[in-house]
mmCIF file of N, CA, C and O in Angstrom:
data_model
loop_
_atom_site.group_PDB
_atom_site.id
_atom_site.type_symbol
_atom_site.label_atom_id
_atom_site.label_comp_id
_atom_site.label_asym_id
_atom_site.label_seq_id
_atom_site.Cartn_x
_atom_site.Cartn_y
_atom_site.Cartn_z
ATOM 1 N N ARG V 19 89.388 112.256 60.232
ATOM 2 C CA ARG V 19 88.736 111.738 61.320
ATOM 3 C C ARG V 19 89.764 111.659 62.486
ATOM 4 O O ARG V 19 90.710 110.950 62.277
ATOM 5 N N SER V 20 89.445 112.172 63.539
ATOM 6 C CA SER V 20 90.536 112.048 64.727
ATOM 7 C C SER V 20 90.080 110.680 65.444
ATOM 8 O O SER V 20 88.962 110.267 65.480
ATOM 9 N N LEU V 21 91.221 110.253 66.046
ATOM 10 C CA LEU V 21 90.978 109.273 66.857
ATOM 11 C C LEU V 21 90.589 109.386 68.479
ATOM 12 O O LEU V 21 91.053 110.361 68.968
ATOM 13 N N ALA V 22 89.668 108.635 68.985
ATOM 14 C CA ALA V 22 89.154 108.952 70.267
ATOM 15 C C ALA V 22 89.370 107.673 71.220
ATOM 16 O O ALA V 22 88.283 107.014 71.451
ATOM 17 N N ILE V 23 90.489 107.064 71.122
ATOM 18 C CA ILE V 23 90.829 105.912 71.749
ATOM 19 C C ILE V 23 90.792 106.075 73.269
ATOM 20 O O ILE V 23 91.308 107.069 73.820
ATOM 21 N N THR V 24 90.167 105.033 74.160
ATOM 22 C CA THR V 24 90.060 105.350 75.562
ATOM 23 C C THR V 24 90.730 103.873 76.356
ATOM 24 O O THR V 24 90.589 102.908 75.682
ATOM 25 N N ALA V 25 91.391 104.168 77.411
ATOM 26 C CA ALA V 25 91.792 102.951 78.195
ATOM 27 C C ALA V 25 90.850 102.748 79.209
ATOM 28 O O ALA V 25 90.156 103.801 79.915
ATOM 29 N N VAL V 26 90.406 101.495 79.302
ATOM 30 C CA VAL V 26 89.166 101.129 80.442
ATOM 31 C C VAL V 26 89.592 99.834 81.224
ATOM 32 O O VAL V 26 90.037 98.760 80.567
ATOM 33 N N PRO V 27 89.494 99.871 82.448
ATOM 34 C CA PRO V 27 89.384 101.349 83.295
ATOM 35 C C PRO V 27 90.529 102.197 83.514
ATOM 36 O O PRO V 27 91.575 101.628 83.512
ATOM 37 N N ASN V 28 90.252 103.429 83.656
ATOM 38 C CA ASN V 28 91.147 104.290 83.917
ATOM 39 C C ASN V 28 90.666 105.331 84.844
ATOM 40 O O ASN V 28 89.802 106.234 84.501
ATOM 41 N N PRO V 29 91.185 105.420 86.175
ATOM 42 C CA PRO V 29 92.491 104.470 86.654
ATOM 43 C C PRO V 29 91.902 103.083 87.029
ATOM 44 O O PRO V 29 90.720 102.790 87.034
ATOM 45 N N PHE V 30 92.871 102.384 86.962
ATOM 46 C CA PHE V 30 92.792 100.733 87.129
ATOM 47 C C PHE V 30 93.257 100.665 88.530
ATOM 48 O O PHE V 30 94.378 100.987 88.911
ATOM 49 N N VAL V 31 92.495 99.926 89.433
ATOM 50 C CA VAL V 31 93.086 99.504 90.984
ATOM 51 C C VAL V 31 93.834 98.315 90.747
ATOM 52 O O VAL V 31 93.355 97.415 90.492
ATOM 53 N N VAL V 32 95.110 98.501 91.079
ATOM 54 C CA VAL V 32 95.897 97.236 90.990
ATOM 55 C C VAL V 32 95.850 96.297 92.114
ATOM 56 O O VAL V 32 95.630 96.937 93.477
ATOM 57 N N SER V 33 95.685 95.082 91.971
ATOM 58 C CA SER V 33 95.651 94.044 93.091
ATOM 59 C C SER V 33 96.736 93.042 92.615
ATOM 60 O O SER V 33 97.385 93.093 91.771
ATOM 61 N N SER V 34 96.584 91.871 93.463
ATOM 62 C CA SER V 34 97.773 90.821 93.021
ATOM 63 C C SER V 34 97.341 90.281 91.676
ATOM 64 O O SER V 34 96.379 89.980 91.331
ATOM 65 N N TYR V 35 98.464 89.831 90.788
ATOM 66 C CA TYR V 35 98.348 89.536 89.442
ATOM 67 C C TYR V 35 97.445 88.184 89.566
ATOM 68 O O TYR V 35 96.911 87.808 88.459
ATOM 69 N N TYR V 36 97.711 87.356 90.622
ATOM 70 C CA TYR V 36 97.231 86.073 90.679
ATOM 71 C C TYR V 36 95.757 86.172 91.262
ATOM 72 O O TYR V 36 95.009 85.040 90.966
ATOM 73 N N GLU V 37 95.292 87.203 91.296
ATOM 74 C CA GLU V 37 93.624 87.175 91.606
ATOM 75 C C GLU V 37 92.961 87.354 90.288
ATOM 76 O O GLU V 37 93.560 87.696 89.239
ATOM 77 N N THR V 38 91.941 86.736 90.431
ATOM 78 C CA THR V 38 91.028 86.709 89.175
ATOM 79 C C THR V 38 89.686 86.960 89.528
ATOM 80 O O THR V 38 89.186 87.010 90.590
ATOM 81 N N ASN V 39 88.808 87.408 88.512
ATOM 82 C CA ASN V 39 87.527 87.689 88.862
ATOM 83 C C ASN V 39 86.733 86.611 88.864
ATOM 84 O O ASN V 39 87.067 85.488 88.786
ATOM 85 N N LYS V 40 85.296 86.721 88.931
ATOM 86 C CA LYS V 40 84.440 85.651 89.341
ATOM 87 C C LYS V 40 84.558 84.667 88.004
ATOM 88 O O LYS V 40 84.024 83.390 88.091
ATOM 89 N N PHE V 41 84.863 85.077 86.966
ATOM 90 C CA PHE V 41 84.872 84.176 85.811
ATOM 91 C C PHE V 41 86.199 83.526 85.535
ATOM 92 O O PHE V 41 86.336 82.855 84.636
ATOM 93 N N GLY V 42 87.161 83.549 86.315
ATOM 94 C CA GLY V 42 88.540 83.192 86.361
ATOM 95 C C GLY V 42 89.231 83.840 85.362
ATOM 96 O O GLY V 42 90.364 83.158 84.937
ATOM 97 N N ILE V 43 88.983 85.083 84.947
ATOM 98 C CA ILE V 43 89.840 85.555 83.816
ATOM 99 C C ILE V 43 90.878 86.693 84.565
ATOM 100 O O ILE V 43 90.445 87.326 85.385
ATOM 101 N N GLN V 44 92.024 86.571 84.005
ATOM 102 C CA GLN V 44 93.061 87.408 84.670
ATOM 103 C C GLN V 44 92.714 89.047 84.463
ATOM 104 O O GLN V 44 91.955 89.447 83.320
ATOM 105 N N LYS V 45 92.937 89.984 85.341
ATOM 106 C CA LYS V 45 92.480 91.436 85.023
ATOM 107 C C LYS V 45 93.438 92.142 84.166
ATOM 108 O O LYS V 45 94.573 91.462 83.701
ATOM 109 N N GLU V 46 92.860 93.011 83.460
ATOM 110 C CA GLU V 46 93.571 93.600 82.357
ATOM 111 C C GLU V 46 92.961 94.962 82.096
ATOM 112 O O GLU V 46 91.765 95.314 82.646
ATOM 113 N N VAL V 47 93.534 95.699 81.303
ATOM 114 C CA VAL V 47 93.222 97.035 80.696
ATOM 115 C C VAL V 47 92.894 96.948 79.230
ATOM 116 O O VAL V 47 93.717 96.368 78.660
ATOM 117 N N GLN V 48 91.684 97.568 79.115
ATOM 118 C CA GLN V 48 91.349 97.497 77.460
ATOM 119 C C GLN V 48 91.523 98.683 76.969
ATOM 120 O O GLN V 48 91.211 99.690 77.404
ATOM 121 N N PHE V 49 91.857 98.694 75.463
ATOM 122 C CA PHE V 49 91.913 100.044 74.751
ATOM 123 C C PHE V 49 90.641 99.931 73.845
ATOM 124 O O PHE V 49 90.462 98.978 73.086
ATOM 125 N N HIS V 50 89.782 100.890 73.977
ATOM 126 C CA HIS V 50 88.448 100.740 73.154
ATOM 127 C C HIS V 50 88.540 101.797 72.001
ATOM 128 O O HIS V 50 89.346 102.694 72.147
ATOM 129 N N HIS V 51 87.672 101.713 71.055
ATOM 130 C CA HIS V 51 87.540 102.623 69.871
ATOM 131 C C HIS V 51 88.634 102.562 69.014
ATOM 132 O O HIS V 51 89.310 103.535 68.332
ATOM 133 N N LEU V 52 89.370 101.272 68.748
ATOM 134 C CA LEU V 52 90.451 101.160 67.977
ATOM 135 C C LEU V 52 90.211 101.058 66.330
ATOM 136 O O LEU V 52 88.986 100.533 66.245
ATOM 137 N N PRO V 53 91.082 101.464 65.678
ATOM 138 C CA PRO V 53 90.891 101.297 64.089
ATOM 139 C C PRO V 53 91.298 99.947 64.020
ATOM 140 O O PRO V 53 91.994 99.150 64.788
ATOM 141 N N PRO V 54 91.026 99.572 62.650
ATOM 142 C CA PRO V 54 90.933 98.113 62.295
ATOM 143 C C PRO V 54 92.463 97.354 62.548
ATOM 144 O O PRO V 54 92.686 96.303 62.854
ATOM 145 N N ARG V 55 93.395 98.296 62.218
ATOM 146 C CA ARG V 55 94.815 97.961 62.398
ATOM 147 C C ARG V 55 95.677 99.047 63.088
ATOM 148 O O ARG V 55 95.609 100.142 62.609
ATOM 149 N N CYS V 56 96.515 98.807 64.096
ATOM 150 C CA CYS V 56 97.166 99.875 64.711
ATOM 151 C C CYS V 56 98.315 99.103 65.595
ATOM 152 O O CYS V 56 98.031 98.014 65.998
ATOM 153 N N THR V 57 99.140 100.077 66.181
ATOM 154 C CA THR V 57 100.216 99.421 66.966
ATOM 155 C C THR V 57 99.954 100.322 68.384
ATOM 156 O O THR V 57 100.143 101.457 68.241
ATOM 157 N N ILE V 58 99.991 99.769 69.431
ATOM 158 C CA ILE V 58 99.803 100.348 70.764
ATOM 159 C C ILE V 58 101.057 99.991 71.655
ATOM 160 O O ILE V 58 101.627 98.956 71.640
ATOM 161 N N ARG V 59 101.935 101.125 71.783
ATOM 162 C CA ARG V 59 103.200 101.105 72.578
ATOM 163 C C ARG V 59 102.655 101.856 74.037
ATOM 164 O O ARG V 59 102.242 102.966 74.062
ATOM 165 N N ILE V 60 103.189 100.890 74.972
ATOM 166 C CA ILE V 60 102.714 101.611 76.437
ATOM 167 C C ILE V 60 104.390 101.820 77.069
ATOM 168 O O ILE V 60 105.086 101.044 76.966
ATOM 169 N N PHE V 61 104.279 102.967 77.550
ATOM 170 C CA PHE V 61 105.638 103.529 78.223
ATOM 171 C C PHE V 61 105.449 103.995 79.575
ATOM 172 O O PHE V 61 104.444 104.425 79.952
ATOM 173 N N ASN V 62 106.443 103.674 80.372
ATOM 174 C CA ASN V 62 106.446 104.309 81.780
ATOM 175 C C ASN V 62 106.789 105.729 81.745
ATOM 176 O O ASN V 62 107.006 106.227 80.817
ATOM 177 N N VAL V 63 106.524 106.629 82.878
ATOM 178 C CA VAL V 63 107.056 108.076 82.890
ATOM 179 C C VAL V 63 108.352 108.347 82.500
ATOM 180 O O VAL V 63 108.854 109.431 82.122
ATOM 181 N N ALA V 64 109.330 107.203 82.712
ATOM 182 C CA ALA V 64 110.583 107.466 82.373
ATOM 183 C C ALA V 64 110.891 107.383 81.019
ATOM 184 O O ALA V 64 112.043 107.723 80.667
ATOM 185 N N GLY V 65 109.880 107.103 80.109
ATOM 186 C CA GLY V 65 110.106 106.886 78.703
ATOM 187 C C GLY V 65 110.646 105.507 78.374
ATOM 188 O O GLY V 65 110.793 105.256 77.055
ATOM 189 N N ASP V 66 110.642 104.605 79.120
ATOM 190 C CA ASP V 66 111.080 103.398 78.816
ATOM 191 C C ASP V 66 109.588 102.531 78.371
ATOM 192 O O ASP V 66 108.759 102.514 78.859
ATOM 193 N N LEU V 67 110.167 101.753 76.950
ATOM 194 C CA LEU V 67 109.018 100.859 76.453
ATOM 195 C C LEU V 67 108.657 99.801 77.435
ATOM 196 O O LEU V 67 109.594 99.126 77.697
ATOM 197 N N VAL V 68 107.282 99.573 77.805
ATOM 198 C CA VAL V 68 107.030 98.587 78.755
ATOM 199 C C VAL V 68 106.309 97.500 77.828
ATOM 200 O O VAL V 68 106.593 96.264 78.267
ATOM 201 N N ARG V 69 105.457 97.766 76.957
ATOM 202 C CA ARG V 69 104.814 96.812 75.966
ATOM 203 C C ARG V 69 104.461 97.281 74.739
ATOM 204 O O ARG V 69 103.973 98.391 74.577
ATOM 205 N N THR V 70 104.408 96.151 73.740
ATOM 206 C CA THR V 70 103.866 96.780 72.487
ATOM 207 C C THR V 70 102.805 95.480 72.013
ATOM 208 O O THR V 70 103.056 94.585 72.312
ATOM 209 N N ILE V 71 101.570 96.199 71.712
ATOM 210 C CA ILE V 71 100.522 95.342 71.258
ATOM 211 C C ILE V 71 100.083 95.942 69.844
ATOM 212 O O ILE V 71 99.961 97.021 69.413
ATOM 213 N N VAL V 72 100.173 94.817 68.872
ATOM 214 C CA VAL V 72 99.765 94.951 67.534
ATOM 215 C C VAL V 72 98.232 94.542 67.504
ATOM 216 O O VAL V 72 98.034 93.319 67.605
ATOM 217 N N HIS V 73 97.421 95.307 67.096
ATOM 218 C CA HIS V 73 96.092 95.177 67.037
ATOM 219 C C HIS V 73 95.593 94.964 65.408
ATOM 220 O O HIS V 73 95.899 95.812 64.654
ATOM 221 N N ASP V 74 94.889 93.883 65.178
ATOM 222 C CA ASP V 74 94.489 93.591 63.985
ATOM 223 C C ASP V 74 93.039 93.077 63.935
ATOM 224 O O ASP V 74 92.848 91.656 64.732
ATOM 225 N N ALA V 75 92.199 93.740 63.569
ATOM 226 C CA ALA V 75 90.674 93.472 63.760
ATOM 227 C C ALA V 75 90.287 92.067 63.146
ATOM 228 O O ALA V 75 89.426 91.437 63.669
ATOM 229 N N ALA V 76 91.009 91.783 62.122
ATOM 230 C CA ALA V 76 90.786 90.444 61.461
ATOM 231 C C ALA V 76 91.070 89.374 62.301
ATOM 232 O O ALA V 76 90.513 88.224 62.012
ATOM 233 N N ARG V 77 92.019 89.407 63.387
ATOM 234 C CA ARG V 77 92.235 88.294 64.244
ATOM 235 C C ARG V 77 91.884 88.550 65.677
ATOM 236 O O ARG V 77 92.096 87.838 66.358
ATOM 237 N N ALA V 78 91.200 89.676 65.867
ATOM 238 C CA ALA V 78 90.714 89.966 67.208
ATOM 239 C C ALA V 78 89.112 89.286 67.431
ATOM 240 O O ALA V 78 88.436 89.321 66.458
ATOM 241 N N ALA V 79 88.931 89.046 68.775
ATOM 242 C CA ALA V 79 87.656 88.608 69.212
ATOM 243 C C ALA V 79 86.571 89.825 69.099
ATOM 244 O O ALA V 79 85.546 89.536 68.663
ATOM 245 N N GLN V 80 87.228 90.919 69.520
ATOM 246 C CA GLN V 80 86.530 92.015 69.362
ATOM 247 C C GLN V 80 87.263 93.179 68.507
ATOM 248 O O GLN V 80 88.289 93.662 68.873
ATOM 249 N N PRO V 81 86.739 93.617 67.284
ATOM 250 C CA PRO V 81 87.292 94.206 66.364
ATOM 251 C C PRO V 81 87.872 95.730 66.744
ATOM 252 O O PRO V 81 88.757 96.069 66.240
ATOM 253 N N THR V 82 87.172 96.234 67.658
ATOM 254 C CA THR V 82 87.631 97.675 68.210
ATOM 255 C C THR V 82 88.147 97.798 69.462
ATOM 256 O O THR V 82 88.442 98.807 70.092
ATOM 257 N N ILE V 83 88.590 96.581 70.112
ATOM 258 C CA ILE V 83 89.247 96.513 71.475
ATOM 259 C C ILE V 83 90.447 95.544 71.407
ATOM 260 O O ILE V 83 90.388 94.407 70.897
ATOM 261 N N ALA V 84 91.521 96.119 72.184
ATOM 262 C CA ALA V 84 92.613 95.307 72.427
ATOM 263 C C ALA V 84 92.749 95.254 73.870
ATOM 264 O O ALA V 84 92.437 96.328 74.702
ATOM 265 N N ALA V 85 93.439 94.313 74.538
ATOM 266 C CA ALA V 85 93.594 94.168 75.891
ATOM 267 C C ALA V 85 95.218 93.962 76.310
ATOM 268 O O ALA V 85 95.934 93.578 75.496
ATOM 269 N N TRP V 86 95.328 94.561 77.346
ATOM 270 C CA TRP V 86 96.759 94.513 78.079
ATOM 271 C C TRP V 86 96.682 93.697 79.317
ATOM 272 O O TRP V 86 95.848 94.228 80.174
ATOM 273 N N ASP V 87 97.374 92.880 79.458
ATOM 274 C CA ASP V 87 97.315 91.844 80.622
ATOM 275 C C ASP V 87 98.244 92.490 81.783
ATOM 276 O O ASP V 87 98.484 91.928 82.908
ATOM 277 N N LEU V 88 98.554 93.638 81.706
ATOM 278 C CA LEU V 88 99.462 94.109 82.781
ATOM 279 C C LEU V 88 100.699 93.582 83.225
ATOM 280 O O LEU V 88 101.428 93.619 84.086
ATOM 281 N N GLN V 89 101.194 93.138 82.070
ATOM 282 C CA GLN V 89 102.781 92.545 82.136
ATOM 283 C C GLN V 89 103.539 93.150 80.986
ATOM 284 O O GLN V 89 103.156 93.770 79.831
ATOM 285 N N SER V 90 104.740 93.206 81.297
ATOM 286 C CA SER V 90 105.617 94.064 80.440
ATOM 287 C C SER V 90 106.060 92.989 79.318
ATOM 288 O O SER V 90 105.717 91.975 79.354
ATOM 289 N N TYR V 91 106.866 93.395 78.474
ATOM 290 C CA TYR V 91 107.333 92.799 77.389
ATOM 291 C C TYR V 91 107.978 91.424 77.719
ATOM 292 O O TYR V 91 108.107 90.392 76.930
ATOM 293 N N ASN V 92 108.523 91.336 78.827
ATOM 294 C CA ASN V 92 109.495 90.317 79.309
ATOM 295 C C ASN V 92 108.688 89.345 80.277
ATOM 296 O O ASN V 92 109.059 88.564 80.970
ATOM 297 N N GLY V 93 107.324 89.613 80.444
ATOM 298 C CA GLY V 93 106.373 88.754 81.323
ATOM 299 C C GLY V 93 106.357 89.112 82.774
ATOM 300 O O GLY V 93 105.817 88.320 83.642
ATOM 301 N N GLN V 94 106.990 90.166 83.158
ATOM 302 C CA GLN V 94 106.944 90.768 84.500
ATOM 303 C C GLN V 94 105.732 91.552 84.862
ATOM 304 O O GLN V 94 105.238 92.264 83.950
ATOM 305 N N GLU V 95 105.023 91.536 86.008
ATOM 306 C CA GLU V 95 103.916 92.259 86.195
ATOM 307 C C GLU V 95 104.277 93.785 86.396
ATOM 308 O O GLU V 95 105.432 93.956 87.093
ATOM 309 N N VAL V 96 103.695 94.743 85.977
ATOM 310 C CA VAL V 96 103.989 96.053 86.171
ATOM 311 C C VAL V 96 103.866 96.621 87.523
ATOM 312 O O VAL V 96 102.717 96.169 87.999
ATOM 313 N N SER V 97 104.250 97.660 87.828
ATOM 314 C CA SER V 97 103.931 98.258 89.090
ATOM 315 C C SER V 97 103.147 99.512 88.849
ATOM 316 O O SER V 97 102.735 99.833 87.714
ATOM 317 N N TYR V 98 102.391 99.870 90.088
ATOM 318 C CA TYR V 98 101.567 100.938 89.906
ATOM 319 C C TYR V 98 102.225 102.071 89.565
ATOM 320 O O TYR V 98 103.476 102.303 89.710
ATOM 321 N N GLY V 99 101.558 103.134 88.943
ATOM 322 C CA GLY V 99 101.854 104.594 88.564
ATOM 323 C C GLY V 99 101.406 104.858 87.255
ATOM 324 O O GLY V 99 100.135 104.470 86.829
ATOM 325 N N ILE V 100 101.847 105.987 86.514
ATOM 326 C CA ILE V 100 101.313 106.403 85.396
ATOM 327 C C ILE V 100 102.013 105.964 84.059
ATOM 328 O O ILE V 100 103.194 105.829 84.212
ATOM 329 N N TYR V 101 101.097 105.635 83.374
ATOM 330 C CA TYR V 101 101.904 104.891 81.794
ATOM 331 C C TYR V 101 101.150 105.917 80.759
ATOM 332 O O TYR V 101 100.179 106.383 80.710
ATOM 333 N N ILE V 102 102.049 106.081 79.861
ATOM 334 C CA ILE V 102 101.637 106.759 78.457
ATOM 335 C C ILE V 102 101.428 105.684 77.349
ATOM 336 O O ILE V 102 102.217 104.807 77.238
ATOM 337 N N TYR V 103 100.322 105.707 76.741
ATOM 338 C CA TYR V 103 100.059 104.910 75.756
ATOM 339 C C TYR V 103 100.117 105.520 74.343
ATOM 340 O O TYR V 103 99.391 106.890 74.287
ATOM 341 N N HIS V 104 100.522 105.115 73.418
ATOM 342 C CA HIS V 104 100.725 105.886 72.063
ATOM 343 C C HIS V 104 100.333 104.768 70.989
ATOM 344 O O HIS V 104 100.835 103.545 70.770
ATOM 345 N N VAL V 105 99.166 105.179 70.397
ATOM 346 C CA VAL V 105 98.653 104.443 69.358
ATOM 347 C C VAL V 105 99.008 104.940 67.845
ATOM 348 O O VAL V 105 98.720 106.104 67.730
ATOM 349 N N GLU V 106 99.658 104.228 67.204
ATOM 350 C CA GLU V 106 99.979 104.568 65.738
ATOM 351 C C GLU V 106 99.219 103.711 64.640
ATOM 352 O O GLU V 106 98.967 102.594 64.789
ATOM 353 N N VAL V 107 98.540 104.506 63.794
ATOM 354 C CA VAL V 107 97.781 103.912 62.617
ATOM 355 C C VAL V 107 98.297 104.361 61.442
ATOM 356 O O VAL V 107 98.679 105.782 61.104
ATOM 357 N N ASP V 108 99.012 103.355 60.461
ATOM 358 C CA ASP V 108 99.637 103.861 59.413
ATOM 359 C C ASP V 108 98.718 104.647 58.411
ATOM 360 O O ASP V 108 97.260 104.302 58.260
ATOM 361 N N GLY V 109 99.299 105.647 57.905
ATOM 362 C CA GLY V 109 98.325 106.574 56.882
ATOM 363 C C GLY V 109 97.426 107.328 57.556
ATOM 364 O O GLY V 109 96.754 108.038 56.790
ATOM 365 N N VAL V 110 97.215 107.240 58.941
ATOM 366 C CA VAL V 110 96.077 107.996 59.442
ATOM 367 C C VAL V 110 96.623 109.130 60.388
ATOM 368 O O VAL V 110 96.313 110.128 60.535
ATOM 369 N N GLY V 111 97.428 108.378 61.580
ATOM 370 C CA GLY V 111 98.054 109.415 62.311
ATOM 371 C C GLY V 111 98.279 108.508 63.690
ATOM 372 O O GLY V 111 98.507 107.445 63.665
ATOM 373 N N GLU V 112 98.479 109.457 64.810
ATOM 374 C CA GLU V 112 98.582 108.738 66.028
ATOM 375 C C GLU V 112 97.655 109.365 67.244
ATOM 376 O O GLU V 112 97.174 110.499 67.139
ATOM 377 N N TYR V 113 97.795 108.787 68.245
ATOM 378 C CA TYR V 113 96.940 109.046 69.443
ATOM 379 C C TYR V 113 97.664 108.849 70.796
ATOM 380 O O TYR V 113 98.430 107.745 70.796
ATOM 381 N N ILE V 114 97.902 109.894 71.739
ATOM 382 C CA ILE V 114 98.567 109.578 72.842
ATOM 383 C C ILE V 114 97.658 109.880 74.022
ATOM 384 O O ILE V 114 96.948 110.797 74.046
ATOM 385 N N GLY V 115 97.704 108.912 74.950
ATOM 386 C CA GLY V 115 96.866 109.070 76.284
ATOM 387 C C GLY V 115 97.476 108.449 77.398
ATOM 388 O O GLY V 115 98.905 108.100 77.290
ATOM 389 N N LYS V 116 97.090 108.987 78.540
ATOM 390 C CA LYS V 116 97.682 108.585 79.781
ATOM 391 C C LYS V 116 96.818 107.449 80.626
ATOM 392 O O LYS V 116 95.538 107.493 80.467
ATOM 393 N N LEU V 117 97.349 106.598 81.299
ATOM 394 C CA LEU V 117 96.697 105.486 82.090
ATOM 395 C C LEU V 117 97.210 105.397 83.384
ATOM 396 O O LEU V 117 98.584 105.687 83.556
ATOM 397 N N ALA V 118 96.509 105.435 84.407
ATOM 398 C CA ALA V 118 96.927 105.234 86.060
ATOM 399 C C ALA V 118 96.643 103.966 86.420
ATOM 400 O O ALA V 118 95.548 103.401 86.405
ATOM 401 N N LEU V 119 97.795 103.339 87.039
ATOM 402 C CA LEU V 119 97.444 102.086 87.744
ATOM 403 C C LEU V 119 97.748 102.396 89.267
ATOM 404 O O LEU V 119 98.722 102.999 89.737
ATOM 405 N N ILE V 120 96.550 102.148 89.991
ATOM 406 C CA ILE V 120 96.883 102.709 91.393
ATOM 407 C C ILE V 120 96.703 101.548 92.403
ATOM 408 O O ILE V 120 96.079 100.538 92.123
ATOM 409 N N LYS V 121 97.225 101.655 93.540
ATOM 410 C CA LYS V 121 97.209 100.565 94.562
ATOM 411 C C LYS V 121 96.224 100.801 95.696
ATOM 412 O O LYS V 121 95.951 101.958 96.055
#
């Protein structure tokens, strides 16, 4: 079975990190249609690792969705541009996709 993982929304229109929506929730990109356990690695176009997200459906509020808060591994807000996400599933395979953050 092939993986059909999507980033939502894509493209994401970047605004100030301190802005929130009407529910007071920070803006984020979600990865949909995830398998129960996987690792998501997000890279910039230079190939630098920006963030790693470990998804485990047993501990997730939504078993097939993981969220990225648009921050790097060291807590800095990421800039606009193109990002590559790599989803690795042990024993199954991998999926690579592109994500655009525009200003």
